[in-house]
Amino acid sequence: MRTVYLDHAATTPVRPEVIDVMVNVLTEAFGNPSSGHQFGRPVRKLIEQARQQTAQAINARPQEVFFTSGGTEADNLAILGAARANANRGKHLITNTIEHHAVLDAFSHLKREGFEVTVLPVDEYGFVSIETFLKALREDTVLVSIMHANNEIGTINPIAEIGCICREQGILFHTDAVQSVGKIPVDVQALNVDLLTLTGHKIYGPKGVGALYVRGGVQIAPLVHGGGQEKAIRPGTENVTGIVALGKALEVAVEELEEESKRLAGLRDNLIQGVMDGIPNSRLNGHPTERLPHNVNFSFPGLDGQMLIQQLERKGIAASAGSACTSDSVEPSHVLRGIGLERGTALGSVRLSLGKSTTEEDIDYVIAQLKESVALLQR
Ligand SMILES: *Cc1c(COP(=O)(O)O)cnc(C)c1O
């Protein structure tokens, strides 16, 4: 039986070029990068090279890159760190309903510390409206966090525009770019962001490593305290293997971005067309064009998304009902509820996320299997 992995938004396999550099670090570069001797110095060099690669991938300067344990930590470091370090300037923060839980839960935590948080609604596509955003701004607003592209429905937000408004008003602006980095161009200058989150395992790097971009001059407070690594913003002996892997993964992802995103967008559009034409009453969630090249999310009325996932699994297809983090729970996805879907419709949804291994034949197979499985479950 064919196996088709369509859950690249949850995680990706580590690519061979990245495995090579990881094996090299593990076998040849065990020294502590903070050691001034012949064992430490080359390792420091490897980290600084990875910082350069990371900076280059997002058009930042190397000294603006701080390595973390992944997207979740980078989101927390950005939000908790910036809010706490700038609390003297104001205690009002803004985000929106369909962020990843790493962002939403960081803001909930800040509420308990005495911050006020405005959680903006989004429209039917998942866009934050500029008009609603402008109305939410206050004298004491210090930090705004709006994701670049949504992990469940793929919608790409007008980040540059929101960033421009924040810049004019002297408000710090964070974006979670975990899903967009390596898939569409991400340029911290063009996007007008002060803080940006990325992670390794969604771009064919390993799990457990990520980075936070912090624009020069922006103050953030650390979450953990210890040695002086990462300018004491993120102390602790560096995850050298992960950091070197992240640098490599970003370098290759950016190299092949143009060609691969075009290929994926073509496959995505075939999948959308095949399903919309072939399955009556199916609905595409997220914006039809302003969406990630590898993301598709459908609702099928009158069926349970979890059961559809199980049915697809029997055909060798791995997909996700809502986000991976909530797929054990029977609660409908907060993102699908956030774009206004009824509880039942939200529960009847699947996300299919494409990647490097996805072929045209896979897409034809998935369309055929989806038609059959949806018809079976709707009966
Ligand atoms: C996966 C993901 C995260 C979390 O990143 P981890 O490295 O798994 O902690 C954060 N935000 C978004 C949008 C994601 O898709």
mmCIF file of C-alpha atoms and ligand atoms in Angstrom:
data_model
loop_
_atom_site.group_PDB
_atom_site.id
_atom_site.type_symbol
_atom_site.label_atom_id
_atom_site.label_comp_id
_atom_site.label_asym_id
_atom_site.label_seq_id
_atom_site.Cartn_x
_atom_site.Cartn_y
_atom_site.Cartn_z
ATOM 1 C CA MET A 1 0.000 0.000 0.000
ATOM 2 C CA ARG A 2 1.079 3.545 -0.722
ATOM 3 C CA THR A 3 2.015 5.654 2.315
ATOM 4 C CA VAL A 4 1.454 9.360 2.019
ATOM 5 C CA TYR A 5 2.633 11.687 4.767
ATOM 6 C CA LEU A 6 0.498 14.820 4.631
ATOM 7 C CA ASP A 7 1.250 16.275 8.043
ATOM 8 C CA HIS A 8 4.251 18.486 7.297
ATOM 9 C CA ALA A 9 2.716 21.357 9.266
ATOM 10 C CA ALA A 10 3.039 19.165 12.392
ATOM 11 C CA THR A 11 6.618 18.180 11.688
ATOM 12 C CA THR A 12 8.986 17.174 8.886
ATOM 13 C CA PRO A 13 11.667 14.496 8.505
ATOM 14 C CA VAL A 14 15.271 15.668 8.911
ATOM 15 C CA ARG A 15 16.854 16.115 5.481
ATOM 16 C CA PRO A 16 20.102 14.251 4.635
ATOM 17 C CA GLU A 17 22.248 17.422 4.347
ATOM 18 C CA VAL A 18 21.195 18.307 7.897
ATOM 19 C CA ILE A 19 21.843 14.801 9.257
ATOM 20 C CA ASP A 20 25.370 15.030 7.814
ATOM 21 C CA VAL A 21 26.223 18.224 9.704
ATOM 22 C CA MET A 22 24.679 16.809 12.898
ATOM 23 C CA VAL A 23 26.765 13.647 12.703
ATOM 24 C CA ASN A 24 29.824 15.795 12.125
ATOM 25 C CA VAL A 25 29.152 17.839 15.270
ATOM 26 C CA LEU A 26 28.481 14.743 17.377
ATOM 27 C CA THR A 27 31.583 12.939 16.210
ATOM 28 C CA GLU A 28 34.077 15.776 15.685
ATOM 29 C CA ALA A 29 33.030 18.750 17.776
ATOM 30 C CA PHE A 30 32.271 17.794 21.364
ATOM 31 C CA GLY A 31 33.999 20.771 23.008
ATOM 32 C CA ASN A 32 32.170 23.417 25.004
ATOM 33 C CA PRO A 33 31.847 26.509 22.795
ATOM 34 C CA SER A 34 32.660 28.685 25.811
ATOM 35 C CA SER A 35 36.038 26.974 26.308
ATOM 36 C CA GLY A 36 38.920 29.082 25.007
ATOM 37 C CA HIS A 37 41.042 26.088 23.997
ATOM 38 C CA GLN A 38 41.462 24.076 20.826
ATOM 39 C CA PHE A 39 38.407 21.924 21.603
ATOM 40 C CA GLY A 40 36.072 24.826 22.266
ATOM 41 C CA ARG A 41 37.101 27.351 19.622
ATOM 42 C CA PRO A 42 35.999 25.415 16.500
ATOM 43 C CA VAL A 43 32.644 24.707 18.140
ATOM 44 C CA ARG A 44 32.120 28.418 18.816
ATOM 45 C CA LYS A 45 32.855 28.949 15.123
ATOM 46 C CA LEU A 46 30.195 26.428 14.123
ATOM 47 C CA ILE A 47 27.612 28.224 16.268
ATOM 48 C CA GLU A 48 28.517 31.601 14.811
ATOM 49 C CA GLN A 49 28.286 30.176 11.300
ATOM 50 C CA ALA A 50 24.791 28.886 12.091
ATOM 51 C CA ARG A 51 23.880 32.309 13.469
ATOM 52 C CA GLN A 52 25.049 33.823 10.184
ATOM 53 C CA GLN A 53 22.978 31.325 8.157
ATOM 54 C CA THR A 54 19.927 31.982 10.340
ATOM 55 C CA ALA A 55 20.306 35.749 10.072
ATOM 56 C CA GLN A 56 20.767 35.547 6.315
ATOM 57 C CA ALA A 57 17.616 33.457 5.881
ATOM 58 C CA ILE A 58 15.478 36.247 7.384
ATOM 59 C CA ASN A 59 17.581 39.287 6.375
ATOM 60 C CA ALA A 60 18.667 40.024 9.948
ATOM 61 C CA ARG A 61 22.087 40.671 11.467
ATOM 62 C CA PRO A 62 23.769 37.736 13.228
ATOM 63 C CA GLN A 63 23.834 39.560 16.582
ATOM 64 C CA GLU A 64 20.024 39.793 16.406
ATOM 65 C CA VAL A 65 19.594 35.970 16.459
ATOM 66 C CA PHE A 66 19.106 34.075 19.747
ATOM 67 C CA PHE A 67 18.910 30.286 19.692
ATOM 68 C CA THR A 68 16.206 28.564 21.757
ATOM 69 C CA SER A 69 14.782 25.075 22.276
ATOM 70 C CA GLY A 70 12.164 25.651 19.574
ATOM 71 C CA GLY A 71 9.170 27.703 18.537
ATOM 72 C CA THR A 72 7.360 27.434 21.851
ATOM 73 C CA GLU A 73 10.292 28.805 23.833
ATOM 74 C CA ALA A 74 10.966 31.542 21.270
ATOM 75 C CA ASP A 75 7.311 32.657 21.420
ATOM 76 C CA ASN A 76 7.430 32.712 25.226
ATOM 77 C CA LEU A 77 10.777 34.520 25.292
ATOM 78 C CA ALA A 78 9.484 37.146 22.877
ATOM 79 C CA ILE A 79 6.168 37.761 24.610
ATOM 80 C CA LEU A 80 7.001 37.330 28.289
ATOM 81 C CA GLY A 81 10.478 38.802 27.776
ATOM 82 C CA ALA A 82 9.386 41.926 25.894
ATOM 83 C CA ALA A 83 6.309 42.597 28.058
ATOM 84 C CA ARG A 84 8.264 42.305 31.300
ATOM 85 C CA ALA A 85 11.262 44.339 30.111
ATOM 86 C CA ASN A 86 8.999 47.143 28.838
ATOM 87 C CA ALA A 87 6.283 47.112 31.521
ATOM 88 C CA ASN A 88 7.361 50.579 32.681
ATOM 89 C CA ARG A 89 6.091 51.964 29.346
ATOM 90 C CA GLY A 90 2.646 50.362 29.547
ATOM 91 C CA LYS A 91 0.762 47.198 30.376
ATOM 92 C CA HIS A 92 -1.531 46.737 27.385
ATOM 93 C CA LEU A 93 -0.876 43.920 24.907
ATOM 94 C CA ILE A 94 -2.630 42.805 21.705
ATOM 95 C CA THR A 95 -2.920 39.427 19.998
ATOM 96 C CA ASN A 96 -5.720 37.498 18.208
ATOM 97 C CA THR A 97 -7.902 34.434 18.646
ATOM 98 C CA ILE A 98 -6.228 32.028 16.198
ATOM 99 C CA GLU A 99 -2.608 32.130 17.370
ATOM 100 C CA HIS A 100 -0.728 28.966 18.309
ATOM 101 C CA HIS A 101 -1.128 28.000 21.984
ATOM 102 C CA ALA A 102 2.515 28.926 22.595
ATOM 103 C CA VAL A 103 1.435 32.538 21.995
ATOM 104 C CA LEU A 104 -2.080 32.450 23.494
ATOM 105 C CA ASP A 105 -0.961 30.769 26.704
ATOM 106 C CA ALA A 106 1.984 33.145 27.138
ATOM 107 C CA PHE A 107 -0.485 36.060 26.988
ATOM 108 C CA SER A 108 -2.843 34.332 29.449
ATOM 109 C CA HIS A 109 0.081 34.019 31.811
ATOM 110 C CA LEU A 110 0.839 37.744 31.484
ATOM 111 C CA LYS A 111 -2.756 38.549 32.431
ATOM 112 C CA ARG A 112 -2.093 36.900 35.780
ATOM 113 C CA GLU A 113 0.947 39.197 36.137
ATOM 114 C CA GLY A 114 -1.282 42.247 35.798
ATOM 115 C CA PHE A 115 -1.090 42.962 32.055
ATOM 116 C CA GLU A 116 -4.219 43.736 30.048
ATOM 117 C CA VAL A 117 -4.595 41.697 26.875
ATOM 118 C CA THR A 118 -6.861 42.468 23.914
ATOM 119 C CA VAL A 119 -7.513 39.325 21.867
ATOM 120 C CA LEU A 120 -8.680 40.489 18.430
ATOM 121 C CA PRO A 121 -11.222 38.495 16.437
ATOM 122 C CA VAL A 122 -10.366 37.389 12.894
ATOM 123 C CA ASP A 123 -12.564 37.299 9.798
ATOM 124 C CA GLU A 124 -13.846 34.212 7.957
ATOM 125 C CA TYR A 125 -10.422 33.718 6.285
ATOM 126 C CA GLY A 126 -8.404 34.192 9.457
ATOM 127 C CA PHE A 127 -7.251 37.751 8.710
ATOM 128 C CA VAL A 128 -6.817 40.315 11.443
ATOM 129 C CA SER A 129 -8.599 43.408 10.138
ATOM 130 C CA ILE A 130 -6.467 46.567 10.095
ATOM 131 C CA GLU A 131 -9.502 48.616 11.093
ATOM 132 C CA THR A 132 -10.204 46.483 14.181
ATOM 133 C CA PHE A 133 -6.520 46.518 15.023
ATOM 134 C CA LEU A 134 -6.326 50.335 14.867
ATOM 135 C CA LYS A 135 -9.331 50.600 17.189
ATOM 136 C CA ALA A 136 -7.663 48.325 19.750
ATOM 137 C CA LEU A 137 -4.491 50.439 20.021
ATOM 138 C CA ARG A 138 -4.082 52.454 23.224
ATOM 139 C CA GLU A 139 -1.649 54.941 24.753
ATOM 140 C CA ASP A 140 -0.272 52.190 26.964
ATOM 141 C CA THR A 141 -0.003 49.436 24.305
ATOM 142 C CA VAL A 142 3.558 48.054 24.425
ATOM 143 C CA LEU A 143 3.474 44.791 22.486
ATOM 144 C CA VAL A 144 1.505 43.262 19.604
ATOM 145 C CA SER A 145 1.819 39.644 18.446
ATOM 146 C CA ILE A 146 0.194 38.506 15.197
ATOM 147 C CA MET A 147 1.325 35.324 13.445
ATOM 148 C CA HIS A 148 2.716 35.467 9.903
ATOM 149 C CA ALA A 149 0.925 32.367 8.611
ATOM 150 C CA ASN A 150 -1.562 30.183 10.444
ATOM 151 C CA ASN A 151 -0.556 26.588 11.137
ATOM 152 C CA GLU A 152 -4.043 25.123 10.702
ATOM 153 C CA ILE A 153 -5.632 27.038 7.831
ATOM 154 C CA GLY A 154 -2.542 28.482 6.127
ATOM 155 C CA THR A 155 -3.769 32.080 5.840
ATOM 156 C CA ILE A 156 -0.949 34.633 5.488
ATOM 157 C CA ASN A 157 -1.550 37.841 7.450
ATOM 158 C CA PRO A 158 -0.704 41.386 6.236
ATOM 159 C CA ILE A 159 2.225 41.528 8.651
ATOM 160 C CA ALA A 160 4.159 44.348 6.948
ATOM 161 C CA GLU A 161 1.157 46.652 7.234
ATOM 162 C CA ILE A 162 0.540 45.871 10.908
ATOM 163 C CA GLY A 163 4.268 46.210 11.588
ATOM 164 C CA CYS A 164 4.329 49.612 9.929
ATOM 165 C CA ILE A 165 1.566 50.879 12.213
ATOM 166 C CA CYS A 166 3.347 49.502 15.300
ATOM 167 C CA ARG A 167 6.619 51.112 14.234
ATOM 168 C CA GLU A 168 4.941 54.524 13.805
ATOM 169 C CA GLN A 169 3.428 54.279 17.284
ATOM 170 C CA GLY A 170 6.551 52.957 19.002
ATOM 171 C CA ILE A 171 4.913 49.626 19.845
ATOM 172 C CA LEU A 172 6.928 46.387 19.787
ATOM 173 C CA PHE A 173 5.743 43.882 17.192
ATOM 174 C CA HIS A 174 6.255 40.111 17.363
ATOM 175 C CA THR A 175 5.311 37.571 14.711
ATOM 176 C CA ASP A 176 5.308 33.782 14.935
ATOM 177 C CA ALA A 177 6.794 32.805 11.564
ATOM 178 C CA VAL A 178 7.215 29.108 12.345
ATOM 179 C CA GLN A 179 5.003 28.069 9.425
ATOM 180 C CA SER A 180 6.143 30.660 6.901
ATOM 181 C CA VAL A 181 9.939 30.513 7.202
ATOM 182 C CA GLY A 182 11.360 28.362 4.414
ATOM 183 C CA LYS A 183 7.962 28.263 2.648
ATOM 184 C CA ILE A 184 7.475 31.877 1.586
ATOM 185 C CA PRO A 185 9.945 34.792 1.710
ATOM 186 C CA VAL A 186 10.449 36.049 5.274
ATOM 187 C CA ASP A 187 12.374 39.304 5.598
ATOM 188 C CA VAL A 188 12.381 41.011 8.994
ATOM 189 C CA GLN A 189 13.065 44.393 7.381
ATOM 190 C CA ALA A 190 10.244 44.162 4.843
ATOM 191 C CA LEU A 191 7.848 42.810 7.491
ATOM 192 C CA ASN A 192 8.645 45.639 9.967
ATOM 193 C CA VAL A 193 8.920 43.227 12.881
ATOM 194 C CA ASP A 194 10.905 43.627 16.101
ATOM 195 C CA LEU A 195 10.668 40.001 17.210
ATOM 196 C CA LEU A 196 10.239 36.878 15.070
ATOM 197 C CA THR A 197 9.947 33.194 15.990
ATOM 198 C CA LEU A 198 11.141 30.253 13.912
ATOM 199 C CA THR A 199 11.804 26.558 14.565
ATOM 200 C CA GLY A 200 13.849 23.740 13.042
ATOM 201 C CA HIS A 201 11.509 20.783 12.854
ATOM 202 C CA LYS A 202 8.962 22.336 10.472
ATOM 203 C CA ILE A 203 11.706 22.961 7.876
ATOM 204 C CA TYR A 204 13.425 19.560 7.713
ATOM 205 C CA GLY A 205 15.635 20.236 10.722
ATOM 206 C CA PRO A 206 15.548 18.456 14.072
ATOM 207 C CA LYS A 207 13.081 18.945 16.930
ATOM 208 C CA GLY A 208 14.170 20.914 19.970
ATOM 209 C CA VAL A 209 15.886 23.869 18.339
ATOM 210 C CA GLY A 210 14.589 27.229 17.176
ATOM 211 C CA ALA A 211 15.488 30.880 17.199
ATOM 212 C CA LEU A 212 14.155 34.259 18.159
ATOM 213 C CA TYR A 213 15.048 37.320 16.122
ATOM 214 C CA VAL A 214 15.336 40.400 18.345
ATOM 215 C CA ARG A 215 15.836 43.677 16.509
ATOM 216 C CA GLY A 216 18.927 45.546 17.739
ATOM 217 C CA GLY A 217 18.037 47.856 20.636
ATOM 218 C CA VAL A 218 14.874 45.981 21.649
ATOM 219 C CA GLN A 219 14.947 45.043 25.335
ATOM 220 C CA ILE A 220 13.800 41.609 26.441
ATOM 221 C CA ALA A 221 14.113 39.890 29.812
ATOM 222 C CA PRO A 222 15.376 36.281 29.966
ATOM 223 C CA LEU A 223 13.111 33.436 31.102
ATOM 224 C CA VAL A 224 15.902 31.401 32.676
ATOM 225 C CA HIS A 225 18.995 32.556 34.515
ATOM 226 C CA GLY A 226 22.467 31.133 34.467
ATOM 227 C CA GLY A 227 25.662 31.587 32.460
ATOM 228 C CA GLY A 228 26.176 34.325 29.923
ATOM 229 C CA GLN A 229 25.390 32.334 26.756
ATOM 230 C CA GLU A 230 23.327 34.069 24.053
ATOM 231 C CA LYS A 231 24.166 37.381 25.774
ATOM 232 C CA ALA A 232 22.451 36.053 28.935
ATOM 233 C CA ILE A 233 19.095 36.288 27.131
ATOM 234 C CA ARG A 234 19.081 32.492 26.831
ATOM 235 C CA PRO A 235 21.779 31.082 29.118
ATOM 236 C CA GLY A 236 22.810 27.426 29.267
ATOM 237 C CA THR A 237 25.431 25.467 27.307
ATOM 238 C CA GLU A 238 24.358 25.643 23.686
ATOM 239 C CA ASN A 239 22.561 22.808 21.855
ATOM 240 C CA VAL A 240 25.396 22.788 19.326
ATOM 241 C CA THR A 241 24.109 19.889 17.214
ATOM 242 C CA GLY A 242 20.666 21.438 16.971
ATOM 243 C CA ILE A 243 21.941 24.949 16.288
ATOM 244 C CA VAL A 244 24.271 23.814 13.493
ATOM 245 C CA ALA A 245 21.414 21.735 12.059
ATOM 246 C CA LEU A 246 19.045 24.701 12.162
ATOM 247 C CA GLY A 247 21.545 26.868 10.289
ATOM 248 C CA LYS A 248 21.924 24.235 7.580
ATOM 249 C CA ALA A 249 18.175 23.562 7.337
ATOM 250 C CA LEU A 250 17.511 27.271 6.863
ATOM 251 C CA GLU A 251 20.262 27.668 4.296
ATOM 252 C CA VAL A 252 18.932 24.835 2.129
ATOM 253 C CA ALA A 253 15.278 25.827 2.617
ATOM 254 C CA VAL A 254 15.956 29.355 1.379
ATOM 255 C CA GLU A 255 18.029 28.066 -1.550
ATOM 256 C CA GLU A 256 15.189 25.936 -2.847
ATOM 257 C CA LEU A 257 12.304 28.105 -1.678
ATOM 258 C CA GLU A 258 11.293 29.616 -4.996
ATOM 259 C CA GLU A 259 11.182 26.384 -6.942
ATOM 260 C CA GLU A 260 9.756 24.201 -4.169
ATOM 261 C CA SER A 261 7.030 26.630 -3.154
ATOM 262 C CA LYS A 262 5.897 26.858 -6.781
ATOM 263 C CA ARG A 263 5.799 23.063 -7.022
ATOM 264 C CA LEU A 264 3.889 22.726 -3.747
ATOM 265 C CA ALA A 265 1.405 25.454 -4.646
ATOM 266 C CA GLY A 266 0.659 23.583 -7.893
ATOM 267 C CA LEU A 267 0.023 20.327 -6.016
ATOM 268 C CA ARG A 268 -2.019 22.188 -3.403
ATOM 269 C CA ASP A 269 -4.226 23.746 -6.065
ATOM 270 C CA ASN A 270 -4.758 20.358 -7.733
ATOM 271 C CA LEU A 271 -5.790 18.917 -4.374
ATOM 272 C CA ILE A 272 -8.174 21.795 -3.693
ATOM 273 C CA GLN A 273 -9.723 21.570 -7.134
ATOM 274 C CA GLY A 274 -10.037 17.773 -7.001
ATOM 275 C CA VAL A 275 -11.803 17.865 -3.657
ATOM 276 C CA MET A 276 -14.056 20.860 -4.329
ATOM 277 C CA ASP A 277 -15.149 19.377 -7.682
ATOM 278 C CA GLY A 278 -15.375 15.774 -6.498
ATOM 279 C CA ILE A 279 -16.919 15.992 -3.024
ATOM 280 C CA PRO A 280 -20.286 17.763 -2.748
ATOM 281 C CA ASN A 281 -20.590 20.493 -0.083
ATOM 282 C CA SER A 282 -16.913 20.434 0.826
ATOM 283 C CA ARG A 283 -15.548 23.698 2.119
ATOM 284 C CA LEU A 284 -12.009 25.098 1.917
ATOM 285 C CA ASN A 285 -10.936 26.744 5.174
ATOM 286 C CA GLY A 286 -8.552 29.701 5.068
ATOM 287 C CA HIS A 287 -8.026 32.176 2.241
ATOM 288 C CA PRO A 288 -8.175 30.725 -1.301
ATOM 289 C CA THR A 289 -5.014 32.495 -2.523
ATOM 290 C CA GLU A 290 -3.307 34.246 0.418
ATOM 291 C CA ARG A 291 -2.292 30.908 1.884
ATOM 292 C CA LEU A 292 0.835 28.838 2.469
ATOM 293 C CA PRO A 293 1.866 26.777 -0.572
ATOM 294 C CA HIS A 294 1.765 23.510 1.402
ATOM 295 C CA ASN A 295 -1.432 23.916 3.420
ATOM 296 C CA VAL A 296 -4.942 22.672 2.693
ATOM 297 C CA ASN A 297 -7.792 22.502 5.205
ATOM 298 C CA PHE A 298 -11.270 21.184 4.368
ATOM 299 C CA SER A 299 -14.569 20.763 6.195
ATOM 300 C CA PHE A 300 -17.007 18.051 5.129
ATOM 301 C CA PRO A 301 -20.504 18.361 6.549
ATOM 302 C CA GLY A 302 -22.010 15.538 8.574
ATOM 303 C CA LEU A 303 -18.873 13.625 9.444
ATOM 304 C CA ASP A 304 -16.356 13.432 12.261
ATOM 305 C CA GLY A 305 -12.850 14.594 11.343
ATOM 306 C CA GLN A 306 -11.234 12.111 13.726
ATOM 307 C CA MET A 307 -13.060 9.247 12.026
ATOM 308 C CA LEU A 308 -12.000 10.531 8.631
ATOM 309 C CA ILE A 309 -8.383 10.611 9.829
ATOM 310 C CA GLN A 310 -8.713 6.972 10.933
ATOM 311 C CA GLN A 311 -10.293 6.002 7.626
ATOM 312 C CA LEU A 312 -7.465 7.721 5.709
ATOM 313 C CA GLU A 313 -4.924 5.998 7.918
ATOM 314 C CA ARG A 314 -6.255 2.638 6.699
ATOM 315 C CA LYS A 315 -5.363 3.822 3.195
ATOM 316 C CA GLY A 316 -1.855 4.781 4.254
ATOM 317 C CA ILE A 317 -2.536 8.518 4.433
ATOM 318 C CA ALA A 318 -1.366 10.499 7.475
ATOM 319 C CA ALA A 319 -3.245 13.763 8.012
ATOM 320 C CA SER A 320 -4.439 15.821 10.932
ATOM 321 C CA ALA A 321 -7.780 16.924 12.334
ATOM 322 C CA GLY A 322 -7.098 20.471 13.482
ATOM 323 C CA SER A 323 -3.654 21.063 14.973
ATOM 324 C CA ALA A 324 -1.530 18.207 16.286
ATOM 325 C CA CYS A 325 -1.422 19.727 19.748
ATOM 326 C CA THR A 326 -5.182 19.416 20.185
ATOM 327 C CA SER A 327 -5.835 16.266 18.172
ATOM 328 C CA ASP A 328 -6.198 14.097 21.312
ATOM 329 C CA SER A 329 -8.962 16.303 22.564
ATOM 330 C CA VAL A 330 -12.574 16.236 21.417
ATOM 331 C CA GLU A 331 -12.783 20.027 21.544
ATOM 332 C CA PRO A 332 -12.998 21.586 18.087
ATOM 333 C CA SER A 333 -9.967 23.581 16.976
ATOM 334 C CA HIS A 334 -9.895 27.147 18.355
ATOM 335 C CA VAL A 335 -8.711 28.292 14.930
ATOM 336 C CA LEU A 336 -11.708 26.857 13.076
ATOM 337 C CA ARG A 337 -14.046 28.233 15.739
ATOM 338 C CA GLY A 338 -12.163 31.536 15.462
ATOM 339 C CA ILE A 339 -12.968 31.862 11.749
ATOM 340 C CA GLY A 340 -16.631 31.333 12.605
ATOM 341 C CA LEU A 341 -17.270 27.653 11.878
ATOM 342 C CA GLU A 342 -20.100 25.971 13.772
ATOM 343 C CA ARG A 343 -18.940 23.356 16.272
ATOM 344 C CA GLY A 344 -20.120 20.486 14.040
ATOM 345 C CA THR A 345 -18.441 21.854 10.913
ATOM 346 C CA ALA A 346 -15.218 22.482 12.828
ATOM 347 C CA LEU A 347 -15.260 18.888 14.085
ATOM 348 C CA GLY A 348 -15.698 17.666 10.489
ATOM 349 C CA SER A 349 -12.396 19.145 9.290
ATOM 350 C CA VAL A 350 -9.026 17.836 8.164
ATOM 351 C CA ARG A 351 -5.700 19.484 7.471
ATOM 352 C CA LEU A 352 -3.515 18.077 4.705
ATOM 353 C CA SER A 353 -0.043 19.610 4.666
ATOM 354 C CA LEU A 354 2.284 18.841 1.762
ATOM 355 C CA GLY A 355 6.058 18.651 1.681
ATOM 356 C CA LYS A 356 9.214 17.624 -0.136
ATOM 357 C CA SER A 357 8.152 13.994 -0.520
ATOM 358 C CA THR A 358 4.698 14.795 -1.935
ATOM 359 C CA THR A 359 4.193 13.844 -5.600
ATOM 360 C CA GLU A 360 1.485 14.365 -8.201
ATOM 361 C CA GLU A 361 0.565 10.657 -7.894
ATOM 362 C CA ASP A 362 0.161 11.093 -4.128
ATOM 363 C CA ILE A 363 -2.295 13.921 -4.706
ATOM 364 C CA ASP A 364 -4.340 11.884 -7.219
ATOM 365 C CA TYR A 365 -4.405 8.983 -4.761
ATOM 366 C CA VAL A 366 -5.447 11.229 -1.863
ATOM 367 C CA ILE A 367 -8.269 12.824 -3.868
ATOM 368 C CA ALA A 368 -9.616 9.379 -4.811
ATOM 369 C CA GLN A 369 -9.359 8.062 -1.234
ATOM 370 C CA LEU A 370 -10.922 11.199 0.217
ATOM 371 C CA LYS A 371 -13.918 10.891 -2.123
ATOM 372 C CA GLU A 372 -14.454 7.303 -1.064
ATOM 373 C CA SER A 373 -13.877 7.860 2.666
ATOM 374 C CA VAL A 374 -16.037 10.981 2.907
ATOM 375 C CA ALA A 375 -18.886 9.257 1.045
ATOM 376 C CA LEU A 376 -18.612 6.228 3.367
ATOM 377 C CA LEU A 377 -18.667 8.329 6.537
ATOM 378 C CA GLN A 378 -21.450 10.605 5.352
ATOM 379 C CA ARG A 379 -23.732 7.604 4.692
HETATM 380 C C1 LIG B 1 4.856 24.149 15.566
HETATM 381 C C2 LIG B 1 4.508 25.549 15.899
HETATM 382 C C3 LIG B 1 4.988 26.166 17.069
HETATM 383 C C4 LIG B 1 5.774 25.415 18.106
HETATM 384 O O1 LIG B 1 7.098 25.140 17.727
HETATM 385 P P1 LIG B 1 7.884 23.997 18.514
HETATM 386 O O2 LIG B 1 9.268 24.051 17.939
HETATM 387 O O3 LIG B 1 7.179 22.718 18.214
HETATM 388 O O4 LIG B 1 7.854 24.353 19.963
HETATM 389 C C5 LIG B 1 4.683 27.487 17.287
HETATM 390 N N1 LIG B 1 3.936 28.187 16.414
HETATM 391 C C6 LIG B 1 3.455 27.636 15.282
HETATM 392 C C7 LIG B 1 2.649 28.468 14.349
HETATM 393 C C8 LIG B 1 3.707 26.305 14.993
HETATM 394 O O5 LIG B 1 3.210 25.759 13.888
#
